[in-house]
Short mmCIF file of C-alpha atoms and ligand atoms in Angstrom, two decimals:
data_model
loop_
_atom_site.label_atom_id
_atom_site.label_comp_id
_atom_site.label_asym_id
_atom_site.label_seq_id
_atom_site.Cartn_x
_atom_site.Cartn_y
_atom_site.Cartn_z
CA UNK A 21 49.19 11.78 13.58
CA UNK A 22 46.73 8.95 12.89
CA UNK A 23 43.38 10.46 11.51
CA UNK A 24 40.33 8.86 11.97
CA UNK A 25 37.78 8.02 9.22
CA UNK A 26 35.72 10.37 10.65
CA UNK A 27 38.36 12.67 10.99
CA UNK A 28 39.66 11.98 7.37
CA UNK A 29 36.21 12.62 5.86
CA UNK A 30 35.66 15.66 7.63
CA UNK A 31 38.94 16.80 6.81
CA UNK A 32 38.46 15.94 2.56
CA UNK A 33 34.94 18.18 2.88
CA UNK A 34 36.87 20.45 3.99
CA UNK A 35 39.73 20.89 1.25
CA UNK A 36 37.17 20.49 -1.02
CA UNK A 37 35.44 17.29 -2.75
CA UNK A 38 36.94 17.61 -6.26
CA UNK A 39 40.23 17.72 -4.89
CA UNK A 40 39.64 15.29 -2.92
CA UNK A 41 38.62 13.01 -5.60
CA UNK A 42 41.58 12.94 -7.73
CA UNK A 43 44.16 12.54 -4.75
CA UNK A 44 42.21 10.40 -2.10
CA UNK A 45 39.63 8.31 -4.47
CA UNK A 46 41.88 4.97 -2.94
CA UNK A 47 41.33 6.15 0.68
CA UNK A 48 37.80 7.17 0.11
CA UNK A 49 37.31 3.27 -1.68
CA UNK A 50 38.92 1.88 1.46
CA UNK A 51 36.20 3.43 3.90
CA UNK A 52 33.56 2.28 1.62
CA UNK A 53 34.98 -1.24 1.57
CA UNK A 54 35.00 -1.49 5.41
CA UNK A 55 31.42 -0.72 5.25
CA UNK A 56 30.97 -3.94 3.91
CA UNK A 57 29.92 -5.25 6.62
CA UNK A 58 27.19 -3.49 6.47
CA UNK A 59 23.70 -4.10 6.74
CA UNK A 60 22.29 -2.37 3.60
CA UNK A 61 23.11 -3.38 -0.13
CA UNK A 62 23.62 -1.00 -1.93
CA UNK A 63 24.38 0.16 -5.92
CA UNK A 64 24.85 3.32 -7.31
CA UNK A 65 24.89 3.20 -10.60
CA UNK A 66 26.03 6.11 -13.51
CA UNK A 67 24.40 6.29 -16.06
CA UNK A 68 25.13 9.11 -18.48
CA UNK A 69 26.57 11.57 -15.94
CA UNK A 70 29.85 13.19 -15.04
CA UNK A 71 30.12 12.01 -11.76
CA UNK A 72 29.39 15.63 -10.13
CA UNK A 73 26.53 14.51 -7.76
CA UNK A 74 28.97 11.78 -6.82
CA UNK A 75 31.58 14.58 -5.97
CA UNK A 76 28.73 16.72 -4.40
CA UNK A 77 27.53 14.09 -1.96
CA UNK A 78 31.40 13.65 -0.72
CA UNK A 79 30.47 17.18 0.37
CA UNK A 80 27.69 16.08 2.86
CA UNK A 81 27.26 17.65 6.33
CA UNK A 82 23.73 16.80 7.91
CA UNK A 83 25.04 13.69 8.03
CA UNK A 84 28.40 13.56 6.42
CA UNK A 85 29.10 10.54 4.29
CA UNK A 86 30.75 8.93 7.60
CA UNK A 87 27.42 9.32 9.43
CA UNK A 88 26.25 7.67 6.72
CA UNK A 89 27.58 4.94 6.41
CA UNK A 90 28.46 4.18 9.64
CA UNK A 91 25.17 5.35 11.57
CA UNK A 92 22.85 3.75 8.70
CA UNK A 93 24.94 0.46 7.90
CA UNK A 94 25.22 1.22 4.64
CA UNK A 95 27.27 -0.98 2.32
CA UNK A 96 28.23 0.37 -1.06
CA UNK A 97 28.50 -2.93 -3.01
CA UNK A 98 29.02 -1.15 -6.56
CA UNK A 99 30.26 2.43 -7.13
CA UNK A 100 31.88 2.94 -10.08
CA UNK A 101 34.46 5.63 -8.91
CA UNK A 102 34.71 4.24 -5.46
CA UNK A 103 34.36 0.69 -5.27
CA UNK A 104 37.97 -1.47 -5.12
CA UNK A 105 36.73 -4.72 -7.45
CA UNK A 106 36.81 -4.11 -11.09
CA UNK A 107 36.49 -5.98 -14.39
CA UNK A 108 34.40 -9.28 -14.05
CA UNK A 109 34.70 -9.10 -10.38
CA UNK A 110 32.87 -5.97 -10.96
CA UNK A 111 30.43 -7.11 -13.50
CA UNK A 112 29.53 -9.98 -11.07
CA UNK A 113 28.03 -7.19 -8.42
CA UNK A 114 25.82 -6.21 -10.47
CA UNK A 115 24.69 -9.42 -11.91
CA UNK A 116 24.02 -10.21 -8.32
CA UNK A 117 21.73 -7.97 -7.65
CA UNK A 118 20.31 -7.63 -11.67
CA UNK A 119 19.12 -11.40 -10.96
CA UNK A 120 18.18 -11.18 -7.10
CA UNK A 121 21.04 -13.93 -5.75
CA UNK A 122 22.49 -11.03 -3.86
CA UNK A 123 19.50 -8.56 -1.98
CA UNK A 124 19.24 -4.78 -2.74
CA UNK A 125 17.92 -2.65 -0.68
CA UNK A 126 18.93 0.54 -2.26
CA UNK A 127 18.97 1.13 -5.97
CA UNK A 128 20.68 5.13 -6.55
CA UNK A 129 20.87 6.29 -10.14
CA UNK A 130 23.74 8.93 -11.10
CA UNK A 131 23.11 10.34 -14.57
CA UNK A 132 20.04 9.67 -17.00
CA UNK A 133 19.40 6.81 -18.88
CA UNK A 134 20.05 6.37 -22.78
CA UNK A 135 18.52 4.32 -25.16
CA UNK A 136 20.02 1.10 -26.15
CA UNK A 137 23.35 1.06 -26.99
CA UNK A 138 24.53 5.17 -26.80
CA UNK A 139 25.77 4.10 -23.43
CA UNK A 140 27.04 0.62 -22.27
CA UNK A 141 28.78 -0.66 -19.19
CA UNK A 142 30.55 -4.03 -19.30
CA UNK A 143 30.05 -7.13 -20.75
CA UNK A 144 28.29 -10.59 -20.56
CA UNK A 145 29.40 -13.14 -22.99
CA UNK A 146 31.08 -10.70 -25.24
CA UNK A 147 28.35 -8.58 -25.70
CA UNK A 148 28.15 -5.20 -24.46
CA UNK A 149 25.21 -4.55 -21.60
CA UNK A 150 23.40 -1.12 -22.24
CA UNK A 151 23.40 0.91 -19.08
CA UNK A 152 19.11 1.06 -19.75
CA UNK A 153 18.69 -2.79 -19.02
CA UNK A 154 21.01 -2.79 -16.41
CA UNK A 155 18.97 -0.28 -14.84
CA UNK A 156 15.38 -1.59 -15.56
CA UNK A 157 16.68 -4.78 -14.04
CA UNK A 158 18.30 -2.75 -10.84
CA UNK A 159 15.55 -1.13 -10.43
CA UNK A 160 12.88 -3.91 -10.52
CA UNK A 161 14.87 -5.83 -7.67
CA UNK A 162 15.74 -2.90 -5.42
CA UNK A 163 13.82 -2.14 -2.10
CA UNK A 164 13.96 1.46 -3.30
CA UNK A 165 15.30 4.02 -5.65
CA UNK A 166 16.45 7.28 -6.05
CA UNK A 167 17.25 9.19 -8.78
CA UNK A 168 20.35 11.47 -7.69
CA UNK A 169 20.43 14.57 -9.86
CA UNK A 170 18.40 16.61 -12.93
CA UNK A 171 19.41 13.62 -14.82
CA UNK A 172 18.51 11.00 -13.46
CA UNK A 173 15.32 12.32 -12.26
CA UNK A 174 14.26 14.23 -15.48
CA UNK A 175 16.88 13.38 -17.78
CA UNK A 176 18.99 16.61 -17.43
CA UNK A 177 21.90 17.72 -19.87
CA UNK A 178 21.98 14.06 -21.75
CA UNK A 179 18.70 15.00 -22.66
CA UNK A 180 18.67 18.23 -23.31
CA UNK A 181 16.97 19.31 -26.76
CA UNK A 182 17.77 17.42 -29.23
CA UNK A 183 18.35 14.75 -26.97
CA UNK A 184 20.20 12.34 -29.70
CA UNK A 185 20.79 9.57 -27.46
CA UNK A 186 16.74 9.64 -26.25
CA UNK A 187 18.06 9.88 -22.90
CA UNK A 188 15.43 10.41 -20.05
CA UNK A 189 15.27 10.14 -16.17
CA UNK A 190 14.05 7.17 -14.64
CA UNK A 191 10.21 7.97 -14.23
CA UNK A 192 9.97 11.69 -15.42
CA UNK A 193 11.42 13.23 -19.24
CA UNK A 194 11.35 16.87 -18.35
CA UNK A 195 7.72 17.36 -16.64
CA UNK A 196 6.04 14.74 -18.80
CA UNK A 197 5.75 11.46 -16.45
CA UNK A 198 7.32 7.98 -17.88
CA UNK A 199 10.79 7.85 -18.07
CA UNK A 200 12.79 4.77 -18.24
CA UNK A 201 10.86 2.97 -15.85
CA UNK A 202 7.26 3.89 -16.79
CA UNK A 203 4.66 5.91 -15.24
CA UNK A 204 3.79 3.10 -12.54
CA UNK A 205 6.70 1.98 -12.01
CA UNK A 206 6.60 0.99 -7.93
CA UNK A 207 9.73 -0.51 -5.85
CA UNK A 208 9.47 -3.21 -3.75
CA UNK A 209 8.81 -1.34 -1.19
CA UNK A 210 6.04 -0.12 -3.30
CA UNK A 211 7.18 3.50 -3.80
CA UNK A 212 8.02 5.73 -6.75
CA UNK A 213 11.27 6.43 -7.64
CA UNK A 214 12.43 9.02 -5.23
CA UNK A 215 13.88 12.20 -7.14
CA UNK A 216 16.65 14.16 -6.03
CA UNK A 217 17.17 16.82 -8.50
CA UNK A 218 20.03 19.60 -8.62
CA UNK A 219 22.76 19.39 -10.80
CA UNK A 220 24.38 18.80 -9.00
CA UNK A 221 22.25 17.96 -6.10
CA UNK A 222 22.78 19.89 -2.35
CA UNK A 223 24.55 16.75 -0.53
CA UNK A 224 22.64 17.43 2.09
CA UNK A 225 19.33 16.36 0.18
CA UNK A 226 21.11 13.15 -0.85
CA UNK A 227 22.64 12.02 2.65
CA UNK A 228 19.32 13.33 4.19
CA UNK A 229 17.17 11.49 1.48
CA UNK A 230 18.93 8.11 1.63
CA UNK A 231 19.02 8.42 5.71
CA UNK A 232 15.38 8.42 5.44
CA UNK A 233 14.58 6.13 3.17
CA UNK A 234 16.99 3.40 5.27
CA UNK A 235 15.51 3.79 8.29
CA UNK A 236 12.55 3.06 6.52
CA UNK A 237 10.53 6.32 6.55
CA UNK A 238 10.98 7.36 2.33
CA UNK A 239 9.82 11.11 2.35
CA UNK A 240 6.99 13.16 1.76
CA UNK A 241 6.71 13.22 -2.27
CA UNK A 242 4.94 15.98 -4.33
CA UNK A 243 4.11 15.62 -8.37
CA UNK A 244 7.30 15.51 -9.23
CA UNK A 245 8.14 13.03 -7.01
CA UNK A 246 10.58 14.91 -5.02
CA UNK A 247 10.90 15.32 -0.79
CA UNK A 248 8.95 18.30 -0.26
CA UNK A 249 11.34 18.34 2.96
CA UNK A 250 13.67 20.42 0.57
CA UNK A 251 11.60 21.05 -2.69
CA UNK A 252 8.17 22.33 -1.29
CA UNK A 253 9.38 25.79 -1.56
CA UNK A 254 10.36 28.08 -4.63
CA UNK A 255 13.72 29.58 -4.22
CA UNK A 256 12.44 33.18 -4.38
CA UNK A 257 10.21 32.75 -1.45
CA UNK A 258 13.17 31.89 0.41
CA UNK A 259 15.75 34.40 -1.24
CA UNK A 260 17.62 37.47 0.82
CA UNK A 261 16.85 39.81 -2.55
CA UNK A 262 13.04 39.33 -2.28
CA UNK A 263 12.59 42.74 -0.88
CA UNK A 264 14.34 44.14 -3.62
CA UNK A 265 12.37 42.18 -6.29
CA UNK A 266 9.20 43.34 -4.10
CA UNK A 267 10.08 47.05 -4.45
CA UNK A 268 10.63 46.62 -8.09
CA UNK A 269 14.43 47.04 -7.86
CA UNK A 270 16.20 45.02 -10.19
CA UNK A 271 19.90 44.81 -11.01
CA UNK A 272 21.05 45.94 -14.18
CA UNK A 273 24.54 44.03 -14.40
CA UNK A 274 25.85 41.25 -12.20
CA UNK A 275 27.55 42.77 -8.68
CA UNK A 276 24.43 44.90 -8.11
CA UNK A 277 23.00 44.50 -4.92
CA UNK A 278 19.17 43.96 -6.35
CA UNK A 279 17.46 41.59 -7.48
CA UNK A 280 18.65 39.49 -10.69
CA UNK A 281 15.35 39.04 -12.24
CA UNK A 282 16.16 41.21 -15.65
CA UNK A 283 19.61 39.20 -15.08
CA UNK A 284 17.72 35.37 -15.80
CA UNK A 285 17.13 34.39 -12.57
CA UNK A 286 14.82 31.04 -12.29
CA UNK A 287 14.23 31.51 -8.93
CA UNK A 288 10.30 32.27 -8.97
CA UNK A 289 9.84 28.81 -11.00
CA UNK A 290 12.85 26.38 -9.19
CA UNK A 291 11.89 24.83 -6.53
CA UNK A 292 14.62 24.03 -4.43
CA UNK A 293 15.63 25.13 -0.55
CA UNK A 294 18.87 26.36 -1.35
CA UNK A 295 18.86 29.85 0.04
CA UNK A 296 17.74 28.53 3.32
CA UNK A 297 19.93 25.85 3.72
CA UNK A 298 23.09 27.56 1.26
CA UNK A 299 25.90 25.45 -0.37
CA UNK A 300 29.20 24.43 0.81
CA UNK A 301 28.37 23.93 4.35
CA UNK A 302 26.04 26.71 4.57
CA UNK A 303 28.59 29.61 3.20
CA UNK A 304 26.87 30.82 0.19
CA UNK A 305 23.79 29.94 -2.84
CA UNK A 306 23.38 31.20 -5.80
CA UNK A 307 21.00 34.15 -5.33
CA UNK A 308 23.20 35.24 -2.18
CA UNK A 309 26.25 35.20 -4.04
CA UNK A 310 24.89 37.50 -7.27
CA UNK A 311 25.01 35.14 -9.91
CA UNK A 312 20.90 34.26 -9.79
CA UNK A 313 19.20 30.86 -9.51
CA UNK A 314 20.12 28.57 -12.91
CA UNK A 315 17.25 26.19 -12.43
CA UNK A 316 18.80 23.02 -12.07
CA UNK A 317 16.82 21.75 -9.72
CA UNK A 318 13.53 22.29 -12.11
CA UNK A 319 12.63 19.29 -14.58
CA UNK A 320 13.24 21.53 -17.89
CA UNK A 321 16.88 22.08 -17.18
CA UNK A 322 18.87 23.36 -19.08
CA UNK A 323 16.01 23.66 -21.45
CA UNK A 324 13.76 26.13 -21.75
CA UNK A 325 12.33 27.86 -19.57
CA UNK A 326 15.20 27.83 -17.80
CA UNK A 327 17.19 28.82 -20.82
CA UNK A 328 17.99 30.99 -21.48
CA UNK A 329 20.18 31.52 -18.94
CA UNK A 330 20.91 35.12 -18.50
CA UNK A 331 17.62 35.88 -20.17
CA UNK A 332 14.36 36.82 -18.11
CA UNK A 333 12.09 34.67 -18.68
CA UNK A 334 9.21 35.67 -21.12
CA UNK A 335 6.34 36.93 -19.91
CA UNK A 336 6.20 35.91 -16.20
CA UNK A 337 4.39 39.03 -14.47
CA UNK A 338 6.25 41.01 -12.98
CA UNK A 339 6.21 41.84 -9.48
CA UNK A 340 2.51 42.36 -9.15
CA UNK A 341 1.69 40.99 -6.17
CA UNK A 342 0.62 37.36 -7.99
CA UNK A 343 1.49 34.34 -5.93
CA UNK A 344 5.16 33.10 -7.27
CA UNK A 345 4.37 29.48 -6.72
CA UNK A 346 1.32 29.78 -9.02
CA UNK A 347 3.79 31.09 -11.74
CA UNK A 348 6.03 28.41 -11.49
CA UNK A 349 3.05 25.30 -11.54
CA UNK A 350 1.52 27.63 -14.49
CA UNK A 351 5.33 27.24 -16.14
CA UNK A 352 5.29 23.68 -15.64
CA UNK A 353 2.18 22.65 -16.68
CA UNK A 354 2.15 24.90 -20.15
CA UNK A 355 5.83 23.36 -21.05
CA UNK A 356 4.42 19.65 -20.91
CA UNK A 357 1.47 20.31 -22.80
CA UNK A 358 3.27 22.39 -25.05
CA UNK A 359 1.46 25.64 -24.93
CA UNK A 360 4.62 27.79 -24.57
CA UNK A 361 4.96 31.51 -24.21
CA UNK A 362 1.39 32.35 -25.28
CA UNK A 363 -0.25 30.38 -22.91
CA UNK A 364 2.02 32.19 -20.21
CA UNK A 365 1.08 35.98 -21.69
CA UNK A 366 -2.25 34.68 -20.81
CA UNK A 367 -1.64 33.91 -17.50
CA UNK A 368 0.06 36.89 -17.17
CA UNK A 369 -3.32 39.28 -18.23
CA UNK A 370 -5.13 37.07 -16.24
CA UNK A 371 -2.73 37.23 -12.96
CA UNK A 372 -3.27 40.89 -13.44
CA UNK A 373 -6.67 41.31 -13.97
CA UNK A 374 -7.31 39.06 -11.06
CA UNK A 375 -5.28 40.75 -8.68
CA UNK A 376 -6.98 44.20 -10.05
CA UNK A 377 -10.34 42.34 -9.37
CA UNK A 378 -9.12 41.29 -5.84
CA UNK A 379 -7.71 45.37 -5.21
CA UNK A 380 -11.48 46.26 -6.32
CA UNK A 381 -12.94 43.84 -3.92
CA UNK A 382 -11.12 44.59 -1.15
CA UNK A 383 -11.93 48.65 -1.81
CA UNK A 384 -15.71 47.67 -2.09
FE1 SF4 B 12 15.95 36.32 -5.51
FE2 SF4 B 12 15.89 35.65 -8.09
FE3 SF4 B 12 13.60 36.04 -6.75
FE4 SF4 B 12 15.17 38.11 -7.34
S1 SF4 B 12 14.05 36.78 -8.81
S2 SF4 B 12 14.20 37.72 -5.37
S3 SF4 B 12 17.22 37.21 -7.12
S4 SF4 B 12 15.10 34.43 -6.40
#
């Protein structure tokens, strides 16, 4: 029987991407190389990563990576895992587009960017290139970009405390705005780099993302520059424990029905769509499964305060009736400015003597 690429595709989602990866990474390449033809130029670049958003966007459904490419005229000119050319041949792609004789229309970074010379890839002349100016240069030619992932939006595990290699994401470290790029840093198309957090990402934010962005609509942003589409929402809000959490019923070990506050869910401060939209084709997420929300979508991770992991986070009121999403902003905003757990046992008093205020009025 002859598959189709469609068919093929649809079939490797299916078995499951990482498998996929290691036994049909020359098939996938060929389907990417027929899409040369294609309309829109595009690089994807790793910086330091381990390839998993790559692997999670093979998992795509709403479109699948077929839809894609085919449906969007997509042409991947440089991917390191997928892409056929290697070597200088390779090299040459992205000189292309580093020095605008070749157009880009979409610049995607995998993975956050280290300083100078802790990460490298190829070389001109003899001389190793470091993966930052090959992505400040991307970046200032490309119609758009997106940052695929925690790291490349925030700077993720590379630059997790103590972050040796000074690795950050390309306009954001953690919640403090900057990056790689700079705070006002603008593509072409005069937009900010789109983030895409998750680590990995939900392929359907990527697929859906890049869909938008090359038909020429790039989405709703919020602060943190990502599509409120999927991130305007805290995962609690969304999350089939709520009631429990409402009723003050927490779990006390993981396999209890309840809710996995005590447990270290991040879920009142990661914003993120997941419940709604579930993982693996809309099977399962975290908080449905039992295992609680990790944060990885949230600009600290895997730093505090979404480590932790299995630790309830310190002082966020319990379920008193205060508005979740205000917790999470109040999270944010106290970790960049560095006011920490005091500033949040604050907010706390204050969440309660507020909403005691509010009971009082609404009695009067
Ligand atoms: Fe769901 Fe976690 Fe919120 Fe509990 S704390 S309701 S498990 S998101």
């Amino acid at each position: 029987m002859t598959l189709t690429r469609r068919e093929f595709l649809k079939t490797a989602a299916a078995l499951g991407a990482a498998t996929v990866w290691s036994l049909h990474a020359a098939d996938i390449a060929r389907v990417f190389s027929a899409a040369a033809a294609g309309e829109v130029h595009t690089i994807w670049f790793q910086g330091a990563s381990d390839s998993g958003c790559s692997i999670s966007l093979l998992q795509g459904a709403r479109p699948d990576l077929i839809d894609a490419i085919t449906d969007f005229k997509l042409s991947v000119d440089f991917h390191p895992n997928l892409m056929i050319p290697e070597g200088d041949a390779a090299i040459n792609v992205l000189r292309d587009a580093a020095d605008g004789t070749q157009p880009l229309d979409l610049f995607v970074l995998e993975g956050s960017v280290p300083a100078g010379n802790f990460g490298t890839v190829g070389e001109i002349d003899g001389k190793p290139v470091p993966m930052e100016t090959w992505i400040k240069q991307l970046a200032s030619q490309a119609k758009y970009v997106v940052a695929v992932g925690t790291c490349a939006a925030y700077g993720g595990t590379p630059g997790a405390f103590p972050n040796p290699t000074n690795a950050k994401g390309l306009q954001f470290y953690k919640y403090e705005k900057g990056g790689a790029l700079g705070a006002d840093f603008r593509s072409r198309a005069g937009v900010p780099v789109i983030n895409v957090p998750g680590c990995p990402p939900h392929p359907d934010w990527i697929t859906l993302t890049l869909a938008d962005v090359l038909q020429g609509f790039p989405p709703h942003l919020d602060s943190y520059q990502r599509p409120t589409a999927f991130f305007g929402r805290v995962v609690h809000d969304q999350c089939p424990r709520l009631g429990y959490f409402q009723q003050n019923q927490f779990a006390s070990k993981f396999g209890d029905l309840q809710c996995l506050w005590k447990l270290g869910c991040k879920g009142p401060i990661t914003y993120a769509n997941c419940p709604a939209i579930k993982w693996n084709r809309g099977i399962n997420s975290c908080t449905w499964f039992g295992s609680g929300c990790r944060g990885c979508a949230d600009p600290s991770f895997p730093d505090s305060p979404t480590s932790p992991f299995f630790k309830e986070i310190e002082a966020v009121p319990a379920p008193l009736g205060i508005d979740v999403n205000m917790v999470g902003e109040t999270i944010a905003a106290a970790t960049a400015i560095g006011i920490g757990a005091h500033a949040l046992r604050r907010f706390a008093r204050k969440g309660r003597q507020k909403t005691t205020t509010e009971t009082a009025k609404e009695g009067a």
